[in-house]
């Protein structure tokens, strides 16, 4: 697994029939309302945002936190929390207590943090993969913007069926795009043969886009097709047919 390219959409966890992917939250330790710092991993921004909504207020470190990766992730998560009108995650460094209470500190982490850790360890959210969907915790917001370029789209509907989150919903006469459901998996963008989709990381108040479309009969082959462009009279197949080729309809 190339973690450089993983954007933590969680799709693989949900899709794998054998639960072969354990996930990215391998060994997290919690103490009451704190995530305990550990240099063996760097949390994801999304992960911190979810912990925040599940009760974590602080990152606790037994000494001065100088891990730049952690600091960067905490700062980025806090920037997003400000945009979301939420309190930020605090940093709690137990510098003075380090020598005196180190043993007691870890003992208490194990004992008192057990229940919270139990609630947040991978086994739990792996079984309930929907908990990995961030908009579940921030229902008034969308984190990704699905941009559909209507002039490129041929209405092949591949993206509609490939989207595991049901972001695209066809109604009579219009396509509804429910941005808040998007988990940034890129399946739709990758499957689109016309390069008509873009997914942007953009935090906004929830917005459901509606794209009106037209259903017509192709003036060449007579078959029914749909298009966003009211001026198009031919289905995509007839539209793209090389005029030098013998048409089967004439
Ligand atoms: S809209 Fe595209 S990127 Fe978003 S969840 Fe659906 S398939 Fe994935
Ligand atoms: S896959 Fe691309 S061309 Fe096909 S309906 Fe979706 S956006 Fe349009």
Short mmCIF file of C-alpha atoms and ligand atoms in Angstrom, two decimals:
data_model
loop_
_atom_site.label_atom_id
_atom_site.label_comp_id
_atom_site.label_asym_id
_atom_site.label_seq_id
_atom_site.Cartn_x
_atom_site.Cartn_y
_atom_site.Cartn_z
CA UNK A 1 0.00 0.00 0.00
CA UNK A 2 1.49 3.35 -1.07
CA UNK A 3 0.55 5.63 1.82
CA UNK A 4 1.81 8.66 -0.09
CA UNK A 5 -1.17 8.29 -2.38
CA UNK A 6 -3.75 7.31 0.25
CA UNK A 7 -6.25 10.09 0.93
CA UNK A 8 -7.96 8.11 3.70
CA UNK A 9 -11.32 7.82 1.98
CA UNK A 10 -11.87 4.45 3.72
CA UNK A 11 -13.32 2.82 0.60
CA UNK A 12 -10.91 -0.14 0.69
CA UNK A 13 -11.91 -0.96 4.27
CA UNK A 14 -15.54 -1.02 3.31
CA UNK A 15 -15.05 -2.92 0.06
CA UNK A 16 -12.64 -5.68 1.14
CA UNK A 17 -14.77 -8.82 1.70
CA UNK A 18 -12.12 -10.39 3.94
CA UNK A 19 -11.41 -7.36 6.11
CA UNK A 20 -7.79 -7.76 5.06
CA UNK A 21 -7.04 -4.06 5.47
CA UNK A 22 -6.68 -3.15 9.09
CA UNK A 23 -6.80 0.54 8.54
CA UNK A 24 -4.63 3.39 9.52
CA UNK A 25 -5.51 3.70 13.18
CA UNK A 26 -3.37 0.79 14.30
CA UNK A 27 -2.31 1.68 17.81
CA UNK A 28 -3.81 4.80 19.27
CA UNK A 29 -3.77 5.43 22.98
CA UNK A 30 -6.22 7.67 24.77
CA UNK A 31 -6.41 9.08 28.25
CA UNK A 32 -9.87 10.34 29.08
CA UNK A 33 -10.31 13.22 26.64
CA UNK A 34 -6.71 13.16 25.35
CA UNK A 35 -4.94 11.45 22.48
CA UNK A 36 -1.56 10.31 23.80
CA UNK A 37 1.40 11.31 21.62
CA UNK A 38 3.40 8.46 20.14
CA UNK A 39 6.19 8.97 17.63
CA UNK A 40 5.52 5.63 15.89
CA UNK A 41 2.85 7.25 13.72
CA UNK A 42 1.47 10.58 12.61
CA UNK A 43 -2.29 10.99 12.82
CA UNK A 44 -4.32 12.15 9.84
CA UNK A 45 -6.08 15.49 9.85
CA UNK A 46 -9.37 13.70 9.25
CA UNK A 47 -8.62 11.40 12.15
CA UNK A 48 -8.08 14.30 14.56
CA UNK A 49 -11.28 15.97 13.39
CA UNK A 50 -13.23 12.79 14.08
CA UNK A 51 -11.58 12.32 17.51
CA UNK A 52 -12.48 15.91 18.33
CA UNK A 53 -16.14 15.24 17.65
CA UNK A 54 -15.94 12.04 19.67
CA UNK A 55 -14.67 13.82 22.75
CA UNK A 56 -10.93 14.30 22.42
CA UNK A 57 -9.92 17.85 23.34
CA UNK A 58 -6.17 17.50 23.83
CA UNK A 59 -3.05 15.87 22.50
CA UNK A 60 -1.03 14.80 25.50
CA UNK A 61 2.71 14.41 25.41
CA UNK A 62 4.94 13.45 28.33
CA UNK A 63 7.56 15.95 27.15
CA UNK A 64 7.82 18.91 24.79
CA UNK A 65 6.28 17.92 21.50
CA UNK A 66 8.92 18.60 18.87
CA UNK A 67 7.71 16.18 16.21
CA UNK A 68 7.14 18.55 13.28
CA UNK A 69 4.81 16.14 11.49
CA UNK A 70 2.50 15.98 14.49
CA UNK A 71 2.65 19.73 14.97
CA UNK A 72 1.79 20.31 11.32
CA UNK A 73 -1.19 17.93 11.43
CA UNK A 74 -2.50 19.44 14.68
CA UNK A 75 -2.18 22.96 13.25
CA UNK A 76 -3.91 21.97 10.00
CA UNK A 77 -6.71 20.23 11.91
CA UNK A 78 -7.12 23.31 14.10
CA UNK A 79 -7.31 25.59 11.05
CA UNK A 80 -10.18 23.45 9.78
CA UNK A 81 -11.86 23.37 13.21
CA UNK A 82 -11.84 27.18 13.25
CA UNK A 83 -13.58 27.18 9.86
CA UNK A 84 -16.10 24.73 11.26
CA UNK A 85 -16.82 26.96 14.26
CA UNK A 86 -15.40 24.39 16.68
CA UNK A 87 -12.94 24.68 19.55
CA UNK A 88 -9.39 23.75 18.62
CA UNK A 89 -7.38 20.77 19.90
CA UNK A 90 -5.02 21.75 22.70
CA UNK A 91 -1.53 20.51 23.34
CA UNK A 92 -0.80 19.28 26.87
CA UNK A 93 2.88 18.70 27.60
CA UNK A 94 3.61 17.21 31.03
CA UNK A 95 7.14 18.54 31.30
CA UNK A 96 7.35 18.96 35.09
CA UNK A 97 5.73 15.64 35.90
CA UNK A 98 7.96 13.62 33.62
CA UNK A 99 10.39 12.22 36.19
CA UNK A 100 8.19 12.15 39.25
CA UNK A 101 5.04 10.55 37.98
CA UNK A 102 6.04 8.78 34.82
CA UNK A 103 5.13 5.32 36.08
CA UNK A 104 1.87 6.49 37.62
CA UNK A 105 1.07 8.45 34.48
CA UNK A 106 1.32 5.42 32.18
CA UNK A 107 -0.41 3.22 34.65
CA UNK A 108 -3.34 5.63 34.74
CA UNK A 109 -3.35 5.84 30.93
CA UNK A 110 -3.79 2.12 30.71
CA UNK A 111 -6.46 1.99 33.36
CA UNK A 112 -8.53 5.10 32.82
CA UNK A 113 -8.04 5.38 29.09
CA UNK A 114 -9.11 1.82 28.47
CA UNK A 115 -12.75 2.53 27.94
CA UNK A 116 -12.23 5.42 25.52
CA UNK A 117 -9.50 3.54 23.67
CA UNK A 118 -11.88 0.65 23.35
CA UNK A 119 -14.37 2.93 21.70
CA UNK A 120 -11.89 4.32 19.22
CA UNK A 121 -9.64 1.45 18.25
CA UNK A 122 -9.75 0.15 14.68
CA UNK A 123 -11.74 -2.96 15.49
CA UNK A 124 -14.71 -0.81 16.33
CA UNK A 125 -14.70 1.53 13.38
CA UNK A 126 -13.61 -1.20 10.99
CA UNK A 127 -16.83 -3.03 11.72
CA UNK A 128 -18.77 0.21 11.38
CA UNK A 129 -16.90 1.75 8.50
CA UNK A 130 -19.49 4.50 8.12
CA UNK A 131 -17.98 6.08 11.22
CA UNK A 132 -15.00 6.98 9.07
CA UNK A 133 -17.16 9.39 7.08
CA UNK A 134 -16.31 12.84 8.36
CA UNK A 135 -19.60 14.50 7.42
CA UNK A 136 -21.28 12.21 9.93
CA UNK A 137 -19.58 14.38 12.57
CA UNK A 138 -20.06 17.73 10.80
CA UNK A 139 -23.46 17.31 9.13
CA UNK A 140 -23.84 20.97 8.15
CA UNK A 141 -20.65 21.01 6.09
CA UNK A 142 -19.17 19.50 2.97
CA UNK A 143 -15.46 18.81 2.74
CA UNK A 144 -15.21 18.12 -0.97
CA UNK A 145 -16.68 19.85 -3.99
CA UNK A 146 -17.62 17.65 -6.94
CA UNK A 147 -17.27 19.72 -10.11
CA UNK A 148 -19.07 18.41 -13.16
CA UNK A 149 -18.10 20.11 -16.43
CA UNK A 150 -21.36 19.85 -18.32
CA UNK A 151 -19.89 20.74 -21.72
CA UNK A 152 -17.60 17.69 -21.55
CA UNK A 153 -20.10 15.24 -20.04
CA UNK A 154 -21.77 12.79 -22.46
CA UNK A 155 -24.18 11.50 -19.81
CA UNK A 156 -22.75 7.98 -19.96
CA UNK A 157 -23.73 7.58 -16.27
CA UNK A 158 -20.60 5.61 -15.37
CA UNK A 159 -19.83 7.93 -12.47
CA UNK A 160 -23.35 7.54 -11.11
CA UNK A 161 -22.97 3.81 -10.76
CA UNK A 162 -19.34 3.82 -9.60
CA UNK A 163 -19.79 6.25 -6.73
CA UNK A 164 -20.05 4.10 -3.60
CA UNK A 165 -21.42 7.02 -1.59
CA UNK A 166 -24.38 7.71 -3.89
CA UNK A 167 -23.32 11.32 -4.44
CA UNK A 168 -25.05 11.42 -7.85
CA UNK A 169 -28.83 11.05 -7.80
CA UNK A 170 -30.89 11.15 -10.97
CA UNK A 171 -34.25 12.83 -10.75
CA UNK A 172 -36.79 13.52 -13.45
CA UNK A 173 -35.10 16.25 -15.51
CA UNK A 174 -32.16 16.99 -13.22
CA UNK A 175 -29.08 15.42 -11.72
CA UNK A 176 -28.53 16.05 -8.02
CA UNK A 177 -24.96 16.10 -6.70
CA UNK A 178 -24.82 15.75 -2.92
CA UNK A 179 -21.34 17.07 -2.22
CA UNK A 180 -21.45 16.37 1.51
CA UNK A 181 -21.46 12.62 0.90
CA UNK A 182 -18.23 12.68 -1.12
CA UNK A 183 -15.26 10.94 0.54
CA UNK A 184 -12.69 12.00 -2.06
CA UNK A 185 -12.06 8.49 -3.40
CA UNK A 186 -11.68 9.73 -7.01
CA UNK A 187 -13.54 6.70 -8.42
CA UNK A 188 -15.83 8.92 -10.48
CA UNK A 189 -13.01 11.09 -11.76
CA UNK A 190 -10.94 8.05 -12.74
CA UNK A 191 -13.78 6.26 -14.50
CA UNK A 192 -15.03 9.29 -16.44
CA UNK A 193 -14.02 8.81 -20.10
CA UNK A 194 -14.45 12.52 -20.83
CA UNK A 195 -12.37 13.90 -17.97
CA UNK A 196 -15.45 15.87 -16.95
CA UNK A 197 -15.14 15.52 -13.17
CA UNK A 198 -12.94 17.25 -10.65
CA UNK A 199 -12.94 16.74 -6.88
CA UNK A 200 -11.69 19.68 -4.86
CA UNK A 201 -10.87 19.83 -1.18
CA UNK A 202 -13.00 22.75 -0.10
CA UNK A 203 -14.79 23.24 3.19
CA UNK A 204 -18.14 24.95 2.82
CA UNK A 205 -21.60 24.88 4.25
CA UNK A 206 -23.44 21.89 2.79
CA UNK A 207 -24.58 22.55 -0.75
CA UNK A 208 -26.58 20.21 -3.00
CA UNK A 209 -26.06 21.03 -6.68
CA UNK A 210 -28.78 20.41 -9.25
CA UNK A 211 -27.95 20.12 -12.93
CA UNK A 212 -30.96 20.20 -15.28
CA UNK A 213 -30.67 17.88 -18.30
CA UNK A 214 -32.71 17.18 -21.44
CA UNK A 215 -33.84 13.85 -22.80
CA UNK A 216 -34.21 13.67 -26.59
CA UNK A 217 -34.36 11.30 -29.54
CA UNK A 218 -31.20 11.32 -31.66
CA UNK A 219 -31.93 12.86 -35.06
CA UNK A 220 -29.62 10.31 -36.72
CA UNK A 221 -30.30 6.95 -35.06
CA UNK A 222 -33.55 7.80 -33.29
CA UNK A 223 -32.39 6.41 -29.95
CA UNK A 224 -33.21 8.24 -26.75
CA UNK A 225 -30.33 10.01 -25.03
CA UNK A 226 -29.81 12.62 -22.33
CA UNK A 227 -27.63 15.71 -22.43
CA UNK A 228 -26.98 18.86 -20.43
CA UNK A 229 -26.77 20.88 -23.65
CA UNK A 230 -30.22 21.87 -25.03
CA UNK A 231 -28.74 22.47 -28.49
CA UNK A 232 -27.35 18.98 -29.07
CA UNK A 233 -29.56 16.90 -31.40
CA UNK A 234 -27.43 13.76 -31.82
CA UNK A 235 -26.55 11.10 -29.25
CA UNK A 236 -22.83 10.92 -28.31
CA UNK A 237 -22.23 7.93 -30.62
CA UNK A 238 -23.70 9.59 -33.70
CA UNK A 239 -22.16 12.92 -32.72
CA UNK A 240 -18.67 11.40 -32.68
CA UNK A 241 -19.13 9.22 -35.77
CA UNK A 242 -16.63 9.97 -38.53
CA UNK A 243 -18.74 11.36 -41.45
CA UNK A 244 -16.47 9.50 -43.87
CA UNK A 245 -17.68 6.22 -42.44
CA UNK A 246 -20.80 4.61 -43.84
CA UNK A 247 -23.63 5.33 -41.43
CA UNK A 248 -25.79 2.31 -40.59
CA UNK A 249 -28.78 4.65 -40.31
CA UNK A 250 -28.73 6.22 -43.79
S1 LIG B 1 -18.31 11.70 -5.93
FE1 LIG B 1 -16.52 10.67 -6.80
S2 LIG B 1 -14.84 11.11 -5.37
FE2 LIG B 1 -16.79 11.55 -4.30
S3 LIG B 1 -17.29 9.64 -3.23
FE3 LIG B 1 -18.35 9.57 -5.22
S4 LIG B 1 -16.92 8.47 -6.59
FE4 LIG B 1 -15.74 9.12 -4.77
S1 LIG B 2 -18.65 9.53 -16.17
FE1 LIG B 2 -18.14 11.55 -17.01
S2 LIG B 2 -19.16 11.62 -18.99
FE2 LIG B 2 -20.09 9.92 -17.86
S3 LIG B 2 -21.90 10.85 -16.83
FE3 LIG B 2 -20.18 10.98 -15.39
S4 LIG B 2 -19.29 13.00 -15.75
FE4 LIG B 2 -20.57 12.53 -17.52
#
